[in-house]
Coordinates of C-alpha atoms in Angstrom, one line a residue:
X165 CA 0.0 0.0 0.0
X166 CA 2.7 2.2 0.8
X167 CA 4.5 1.1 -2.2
X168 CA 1.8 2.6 -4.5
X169 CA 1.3 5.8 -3.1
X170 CA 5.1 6.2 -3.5
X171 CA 4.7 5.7 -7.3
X172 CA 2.1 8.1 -7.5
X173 CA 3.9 10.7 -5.9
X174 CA 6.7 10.1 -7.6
X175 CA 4.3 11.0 -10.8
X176 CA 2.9 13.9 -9.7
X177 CA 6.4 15.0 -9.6
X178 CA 7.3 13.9 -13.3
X179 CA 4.7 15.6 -14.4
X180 CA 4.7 19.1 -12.4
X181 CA 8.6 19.2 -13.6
X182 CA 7.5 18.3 -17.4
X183 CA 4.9 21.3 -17.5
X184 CA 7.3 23.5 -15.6
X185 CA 9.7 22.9 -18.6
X186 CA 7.1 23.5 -21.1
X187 CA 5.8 26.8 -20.0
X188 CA 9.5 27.6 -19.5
X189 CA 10.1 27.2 -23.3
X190 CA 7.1 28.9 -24.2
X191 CA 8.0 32.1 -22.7
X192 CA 11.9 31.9 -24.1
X193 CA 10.5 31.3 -27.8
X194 CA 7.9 34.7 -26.8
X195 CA 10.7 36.7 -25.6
X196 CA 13.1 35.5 -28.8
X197 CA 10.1 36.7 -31.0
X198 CA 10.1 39.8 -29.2
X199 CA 13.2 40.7 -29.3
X200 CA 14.0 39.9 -32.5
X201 CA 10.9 42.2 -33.7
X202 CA 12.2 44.9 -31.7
X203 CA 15.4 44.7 -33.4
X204 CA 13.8 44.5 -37.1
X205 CA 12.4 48.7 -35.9
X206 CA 13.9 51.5 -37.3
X207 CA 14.0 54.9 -36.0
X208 CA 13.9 57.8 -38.2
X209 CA 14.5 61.4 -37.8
X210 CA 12.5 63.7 -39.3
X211 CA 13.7 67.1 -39.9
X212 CA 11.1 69.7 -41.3
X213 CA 12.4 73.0 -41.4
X214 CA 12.7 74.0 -37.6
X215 CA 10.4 71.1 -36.7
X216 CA 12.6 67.5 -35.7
X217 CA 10.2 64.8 -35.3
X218 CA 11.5 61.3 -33.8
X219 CA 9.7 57.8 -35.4
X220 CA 9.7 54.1 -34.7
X221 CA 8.2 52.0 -37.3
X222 CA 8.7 48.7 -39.1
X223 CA 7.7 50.5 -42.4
X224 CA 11.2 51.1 -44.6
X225 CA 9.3 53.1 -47.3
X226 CA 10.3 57.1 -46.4
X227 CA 6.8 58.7 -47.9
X228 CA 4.9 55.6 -45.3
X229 CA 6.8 56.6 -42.4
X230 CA 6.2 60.2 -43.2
X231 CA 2.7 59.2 -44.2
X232 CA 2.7 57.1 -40.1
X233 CA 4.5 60.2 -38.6
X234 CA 1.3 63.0 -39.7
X235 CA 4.0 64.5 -42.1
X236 CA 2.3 66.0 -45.0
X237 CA 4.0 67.0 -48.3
X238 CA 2.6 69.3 -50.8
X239 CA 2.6 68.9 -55.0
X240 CA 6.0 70.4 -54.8
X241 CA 7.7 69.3 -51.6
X242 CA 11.1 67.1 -51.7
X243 CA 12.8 65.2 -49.5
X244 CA 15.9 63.6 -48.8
X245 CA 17.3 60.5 -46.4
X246 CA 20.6 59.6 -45.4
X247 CA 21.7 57.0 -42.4
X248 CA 23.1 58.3 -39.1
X249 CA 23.9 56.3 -36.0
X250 CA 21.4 54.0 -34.6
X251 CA 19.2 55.5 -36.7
X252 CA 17.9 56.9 -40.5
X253 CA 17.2 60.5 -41.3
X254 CA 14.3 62.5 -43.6
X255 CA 14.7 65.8 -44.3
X256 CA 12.3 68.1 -45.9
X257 CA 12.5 70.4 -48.2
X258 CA 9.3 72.7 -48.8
X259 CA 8.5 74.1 -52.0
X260 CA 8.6 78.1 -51.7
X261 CA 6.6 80.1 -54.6
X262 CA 7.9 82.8 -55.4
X263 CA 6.4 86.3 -57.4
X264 CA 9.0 87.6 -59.6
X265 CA 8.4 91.1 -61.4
X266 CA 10.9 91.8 -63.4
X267 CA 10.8 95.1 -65.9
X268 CA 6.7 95.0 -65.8
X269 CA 6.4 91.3 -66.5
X270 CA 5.5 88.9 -63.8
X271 CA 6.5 85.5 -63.2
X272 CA 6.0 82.6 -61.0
X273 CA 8.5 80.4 -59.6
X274 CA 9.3 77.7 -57.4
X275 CA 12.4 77.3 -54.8
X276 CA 13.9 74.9 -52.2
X277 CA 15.5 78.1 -50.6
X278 CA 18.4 80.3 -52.5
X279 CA 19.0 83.3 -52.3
X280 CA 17.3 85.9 -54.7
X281 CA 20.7 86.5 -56.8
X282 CA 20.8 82.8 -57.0
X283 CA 16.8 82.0 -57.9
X284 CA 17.4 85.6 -60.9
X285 CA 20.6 83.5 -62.3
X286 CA 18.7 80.6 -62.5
X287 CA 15.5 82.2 -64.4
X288 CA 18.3 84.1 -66.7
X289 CA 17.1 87.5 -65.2
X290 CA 19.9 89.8 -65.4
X291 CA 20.7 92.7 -63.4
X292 CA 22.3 96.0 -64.3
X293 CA 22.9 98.6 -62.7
X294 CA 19.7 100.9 -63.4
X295 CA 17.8 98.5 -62.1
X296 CA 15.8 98.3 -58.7
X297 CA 15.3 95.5 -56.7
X298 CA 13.1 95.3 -53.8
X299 CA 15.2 92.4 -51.9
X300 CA 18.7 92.1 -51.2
X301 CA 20.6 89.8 -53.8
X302 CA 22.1 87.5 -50.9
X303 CA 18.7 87.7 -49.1
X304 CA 17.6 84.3 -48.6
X305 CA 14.1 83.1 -50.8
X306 CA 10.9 82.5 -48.6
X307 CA 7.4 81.0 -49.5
X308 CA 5.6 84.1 -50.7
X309 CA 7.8 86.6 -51.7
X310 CA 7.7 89.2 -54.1
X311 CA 11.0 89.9 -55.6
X312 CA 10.4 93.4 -58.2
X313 CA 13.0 94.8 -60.3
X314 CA 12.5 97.7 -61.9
X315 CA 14.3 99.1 -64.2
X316 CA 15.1 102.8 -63.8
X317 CA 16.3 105.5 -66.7
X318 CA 16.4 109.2 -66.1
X319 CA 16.7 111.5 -69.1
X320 CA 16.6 115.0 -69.8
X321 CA 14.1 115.8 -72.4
X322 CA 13.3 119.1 -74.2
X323 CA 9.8 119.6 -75.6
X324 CA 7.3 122.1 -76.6
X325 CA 4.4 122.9 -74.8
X326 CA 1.4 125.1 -75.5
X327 CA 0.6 128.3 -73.1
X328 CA -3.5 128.7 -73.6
X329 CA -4.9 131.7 -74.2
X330 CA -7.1 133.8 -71.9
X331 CA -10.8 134.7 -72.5
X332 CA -12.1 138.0 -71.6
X333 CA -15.7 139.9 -72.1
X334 CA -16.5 143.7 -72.4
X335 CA -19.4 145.7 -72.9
X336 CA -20.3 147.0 -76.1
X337 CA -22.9 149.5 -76.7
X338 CA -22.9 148.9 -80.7
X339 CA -24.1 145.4 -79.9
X340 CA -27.5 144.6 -78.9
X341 CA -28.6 143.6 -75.4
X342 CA -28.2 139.3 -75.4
X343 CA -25.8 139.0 -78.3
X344 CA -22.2 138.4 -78.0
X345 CA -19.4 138.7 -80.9
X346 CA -15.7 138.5 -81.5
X347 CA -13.6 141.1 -81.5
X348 CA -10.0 139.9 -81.1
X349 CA -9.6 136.1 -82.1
X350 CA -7.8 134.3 -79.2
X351 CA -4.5 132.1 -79.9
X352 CA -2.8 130.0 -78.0
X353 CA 1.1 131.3 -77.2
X354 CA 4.1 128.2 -76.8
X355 CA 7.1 127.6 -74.4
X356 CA 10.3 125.6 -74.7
X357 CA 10.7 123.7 -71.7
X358 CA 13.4 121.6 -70.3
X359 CA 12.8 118.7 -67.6
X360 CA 14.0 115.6 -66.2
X361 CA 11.8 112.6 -67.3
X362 CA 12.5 109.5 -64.6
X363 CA 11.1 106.1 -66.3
X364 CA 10.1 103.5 -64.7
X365 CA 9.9 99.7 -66.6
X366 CA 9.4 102.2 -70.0
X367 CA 6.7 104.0 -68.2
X368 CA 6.8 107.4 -67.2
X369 CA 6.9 107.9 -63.2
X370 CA 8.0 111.3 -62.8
X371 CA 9.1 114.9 -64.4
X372 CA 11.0 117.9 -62.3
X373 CA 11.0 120.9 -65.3
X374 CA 13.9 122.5 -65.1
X375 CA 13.8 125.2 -67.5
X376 CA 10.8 127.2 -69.4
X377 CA 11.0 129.8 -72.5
X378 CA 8.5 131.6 -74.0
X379 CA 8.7 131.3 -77.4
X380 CA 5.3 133.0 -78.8
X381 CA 3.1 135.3 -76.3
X382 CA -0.7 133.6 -76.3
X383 CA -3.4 136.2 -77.8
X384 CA -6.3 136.8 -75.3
X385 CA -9.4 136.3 -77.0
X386 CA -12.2 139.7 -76.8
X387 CA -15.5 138.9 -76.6
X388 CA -18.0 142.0 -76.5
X389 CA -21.2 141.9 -74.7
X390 CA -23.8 143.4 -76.3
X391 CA -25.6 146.5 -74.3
X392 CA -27.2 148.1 -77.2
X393 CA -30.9 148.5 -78.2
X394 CA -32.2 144.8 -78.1
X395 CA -32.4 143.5 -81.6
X396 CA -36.5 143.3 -82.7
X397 CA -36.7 139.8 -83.5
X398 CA -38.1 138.9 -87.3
X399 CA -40.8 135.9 -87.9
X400 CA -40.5 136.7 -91.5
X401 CA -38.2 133.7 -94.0
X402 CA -35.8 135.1 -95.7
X403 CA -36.3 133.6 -99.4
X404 CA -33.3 133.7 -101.9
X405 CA -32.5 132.1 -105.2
X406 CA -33.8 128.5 -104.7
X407 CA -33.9 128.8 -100.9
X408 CA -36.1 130.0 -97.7
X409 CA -34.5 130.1 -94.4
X410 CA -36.7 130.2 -91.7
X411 CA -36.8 132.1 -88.4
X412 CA -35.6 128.6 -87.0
X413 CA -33.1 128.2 -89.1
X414 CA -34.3 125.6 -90.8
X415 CA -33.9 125.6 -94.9
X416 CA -36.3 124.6 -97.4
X417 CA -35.6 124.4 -101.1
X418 CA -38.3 125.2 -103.8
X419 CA -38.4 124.9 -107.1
X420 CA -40.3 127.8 -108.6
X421 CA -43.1 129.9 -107.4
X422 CA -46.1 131.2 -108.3
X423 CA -49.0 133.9 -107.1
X424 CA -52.7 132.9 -106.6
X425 CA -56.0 135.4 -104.9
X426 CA -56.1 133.2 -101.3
X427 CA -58.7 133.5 -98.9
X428 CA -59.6 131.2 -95.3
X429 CA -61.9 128.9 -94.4
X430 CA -62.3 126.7 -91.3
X431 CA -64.6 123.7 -90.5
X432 CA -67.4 125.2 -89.1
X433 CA -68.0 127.4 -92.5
X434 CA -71.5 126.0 -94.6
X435 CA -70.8 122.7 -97.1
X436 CA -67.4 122.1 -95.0
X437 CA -66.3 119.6 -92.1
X438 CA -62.7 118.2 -90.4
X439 CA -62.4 115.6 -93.2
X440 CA -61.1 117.1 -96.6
X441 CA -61.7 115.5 -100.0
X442 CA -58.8 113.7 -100.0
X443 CA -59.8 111.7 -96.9
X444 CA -57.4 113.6 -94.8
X445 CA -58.0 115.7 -91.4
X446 CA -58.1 119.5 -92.1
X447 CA -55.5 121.0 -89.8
X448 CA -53.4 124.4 -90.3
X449 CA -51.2 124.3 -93.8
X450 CA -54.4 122.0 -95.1
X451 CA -55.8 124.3 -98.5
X452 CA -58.3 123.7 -101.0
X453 CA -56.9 124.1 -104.5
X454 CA -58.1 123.9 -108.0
X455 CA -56.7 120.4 -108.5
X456 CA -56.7 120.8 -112.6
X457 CA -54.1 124.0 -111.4
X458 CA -52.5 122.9 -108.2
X459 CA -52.6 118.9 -108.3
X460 CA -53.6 117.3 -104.9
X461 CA -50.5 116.7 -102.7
X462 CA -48.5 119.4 -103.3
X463 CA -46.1 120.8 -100.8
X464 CA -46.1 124.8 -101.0
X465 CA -44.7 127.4 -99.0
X466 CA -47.3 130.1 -98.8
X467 CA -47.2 134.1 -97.6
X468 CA -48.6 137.1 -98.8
X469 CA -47.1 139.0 -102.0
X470 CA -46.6 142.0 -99.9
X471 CA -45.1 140.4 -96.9
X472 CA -47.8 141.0 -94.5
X473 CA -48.9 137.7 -93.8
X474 CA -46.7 134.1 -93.1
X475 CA -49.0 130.9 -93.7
X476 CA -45.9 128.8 -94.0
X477 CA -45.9 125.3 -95.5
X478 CA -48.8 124.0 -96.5
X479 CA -50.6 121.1 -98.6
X480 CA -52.9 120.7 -101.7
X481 CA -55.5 118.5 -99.9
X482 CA -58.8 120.3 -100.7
X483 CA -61.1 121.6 -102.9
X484 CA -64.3 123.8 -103.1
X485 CA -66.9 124.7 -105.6
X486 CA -65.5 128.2 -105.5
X487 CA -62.1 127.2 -106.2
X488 CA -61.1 127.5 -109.4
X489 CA -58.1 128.2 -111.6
X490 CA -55.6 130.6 -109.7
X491 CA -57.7 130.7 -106.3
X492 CA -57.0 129.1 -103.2
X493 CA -58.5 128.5 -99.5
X494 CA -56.3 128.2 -96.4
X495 CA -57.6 126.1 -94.1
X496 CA -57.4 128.0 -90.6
X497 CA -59.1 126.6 -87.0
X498 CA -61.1 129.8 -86.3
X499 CA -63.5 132.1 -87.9
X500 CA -62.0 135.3 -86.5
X501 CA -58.6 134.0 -88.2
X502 CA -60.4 133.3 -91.5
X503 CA -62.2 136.9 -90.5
X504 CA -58.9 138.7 -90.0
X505 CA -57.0 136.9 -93.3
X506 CA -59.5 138.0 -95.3
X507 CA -58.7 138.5 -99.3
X508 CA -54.6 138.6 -100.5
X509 CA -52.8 138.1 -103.2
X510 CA -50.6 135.3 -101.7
X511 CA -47.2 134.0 -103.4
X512 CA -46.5 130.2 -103.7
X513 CA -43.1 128.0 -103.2
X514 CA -43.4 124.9 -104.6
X515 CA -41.0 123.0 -102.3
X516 CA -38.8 120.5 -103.9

């Protein structure tokens, strides 16, 4: 009995020792793993501009670890990597757009830092000596920037420039009150000048005149005011060889002329009304004519023979039973008008 228990015991102790061993193993492959991952990570520098960023990763590719590290490159960004000790190294280099005006033209470019002499080399800008620039040509580039060069002449220019005339009024009795006339014709005088012209990119900036002649005195212009009788003002044409010029100014032409016995009606008169024989509306310049003498539609200008009367442009749109041969009604809108026109020997302008 006690034999057996031996046996057992001795079993129990096999097999606590063989699982002791076991789990023993288990954690020495685990910690091999471990360790040997840990020695397949790399650590990697960053360096991005003033910013140094520090990364573990198994990743070997440089835009993943950037990509793992929150490092963000732009269209234009570059980067570089090189192996230091214990470790690898990334280093940025961030695309600075730069403005350059150069003689009034622009131009956009791109830099990984230069100076500006460098970057105008490099775009075969060259730089003389009458030119401007805004920046310093060792100044380093920066994202942004606006490098101008101007370019800068000075010359000394002699030209002629006109001196304008003056304008002055006086009172003239042999004028009428309201009308004004010419006396002395005005005329501009000139001057030779002398300045310096400052150009800027071909365009003119500035100009300090440093010399004036007069070459030819200006002629002020006299104007006299009338302050006379005031001028009776005519309603009567003023008929010439082929031509009327109205009060207005306006200018008919006629062709030739003839002289008829006129006398007025108006609408209200017996036998008439506001239509006329030709179907038109009787108005004033509407008269009644002998249509075998005067066809209908003709245009006329009509006045009395002795100038006492205007009618003014008129129409052959009517006739009457009285109207015959060389006589003629003018259509006016009032009996006391008809009344106060009464007979006249009237002259006609046939209007061409």
């Amino acid at each position: 009995m006690a034999k057996t228990r031996s046996k057992i015991l001795r079993r129990k102790i096999l097999l606590m020792r063989l699982y002791v061993l076991a789990l023993t193993l288990i954690l020495v492959l685990a910690m091999t793993a471990l360790l040997s991952q840990t020695a397949l990570a790399r650590t990697y520098v960053i360096t991005d501009g003033d910013r140094v960023v520090t990364y573990t990763t198994f990743a070997t590719d440089p835009e993943e670890v950037l990509g793992q590290a929150g490092v963000t490159l732009s269209k234009d960004d570059t980067f570089t990597t090189a192996a230091v000790e214990g470790a690898a190294s990334i280093t940025i280099q961030r695309a600075q757009n730069i403005t350059v005006q150069y003689h009034g033209q622009t131009t956009a470019a791109t830099t990984f830092g230069e100076t500006a002499g460098e970057l105008l080399h490099r775009l075969n800008l060259e730089v003389s000596g009458e030119d401007v620039v805004s920046h310093g040509l060792e100044e380093e580039t920066y994202d942004g920037m606006v490098l101008r060069i101007d370019r800068v002449e000075t010359l000394c220019q002699t030209y002629t420039t006109t001196i304008p005339h003056e304008v002055t009024r006086c009172s003239d009795g042999t004028l009428p009150q309201g009308t004004e006339e010419v006396l002395t014709e005005g005329e501009d005088g000139e001057m030779l000048c002398t300045a310096e012209v400052t150009y800027i990119n071909g365009e003119e900036s500035s100009r300090r005149v440093l010399s004036e002649t007069v070459t030819k005195m200006p002629t002020t212009e006299v104007i006299g005011v009338g302050a006379g009788a005031v001028a009776e003002k005519s309603d009567a044409p003023i008929i010439s060889d082929g031509y009327i010029t109205l009060p207005t100014g306006e200018v008919l032409t006629y062709t030739h002329k003839d002289t008829v016995r006129a006398t007025a009606y108006t609408h209200t008169d017996q036998g008439c009304d506001t239509v006329t024989s030709t179907g038109t509306v009787v108005h004033w310049g509407t008269v009644a004519v002998d249509p075998r003498y005067i066809p209908y539609g003709t245009r006329m200008f009509i006045m009395a023979s002795d100038g006492s009367y205007v009618y003014g442009i008129a129409t052959a749109e009517d006739c009457g039973g009285d109207i015959k041969g060389d006589r003629m009604d003018l259509y006016m809108p009032t009996y006391e008008q008809c009344m106060e026109f009464g007979r006249r020997r009237c002259t006609l302008y046939f209007l061409g």
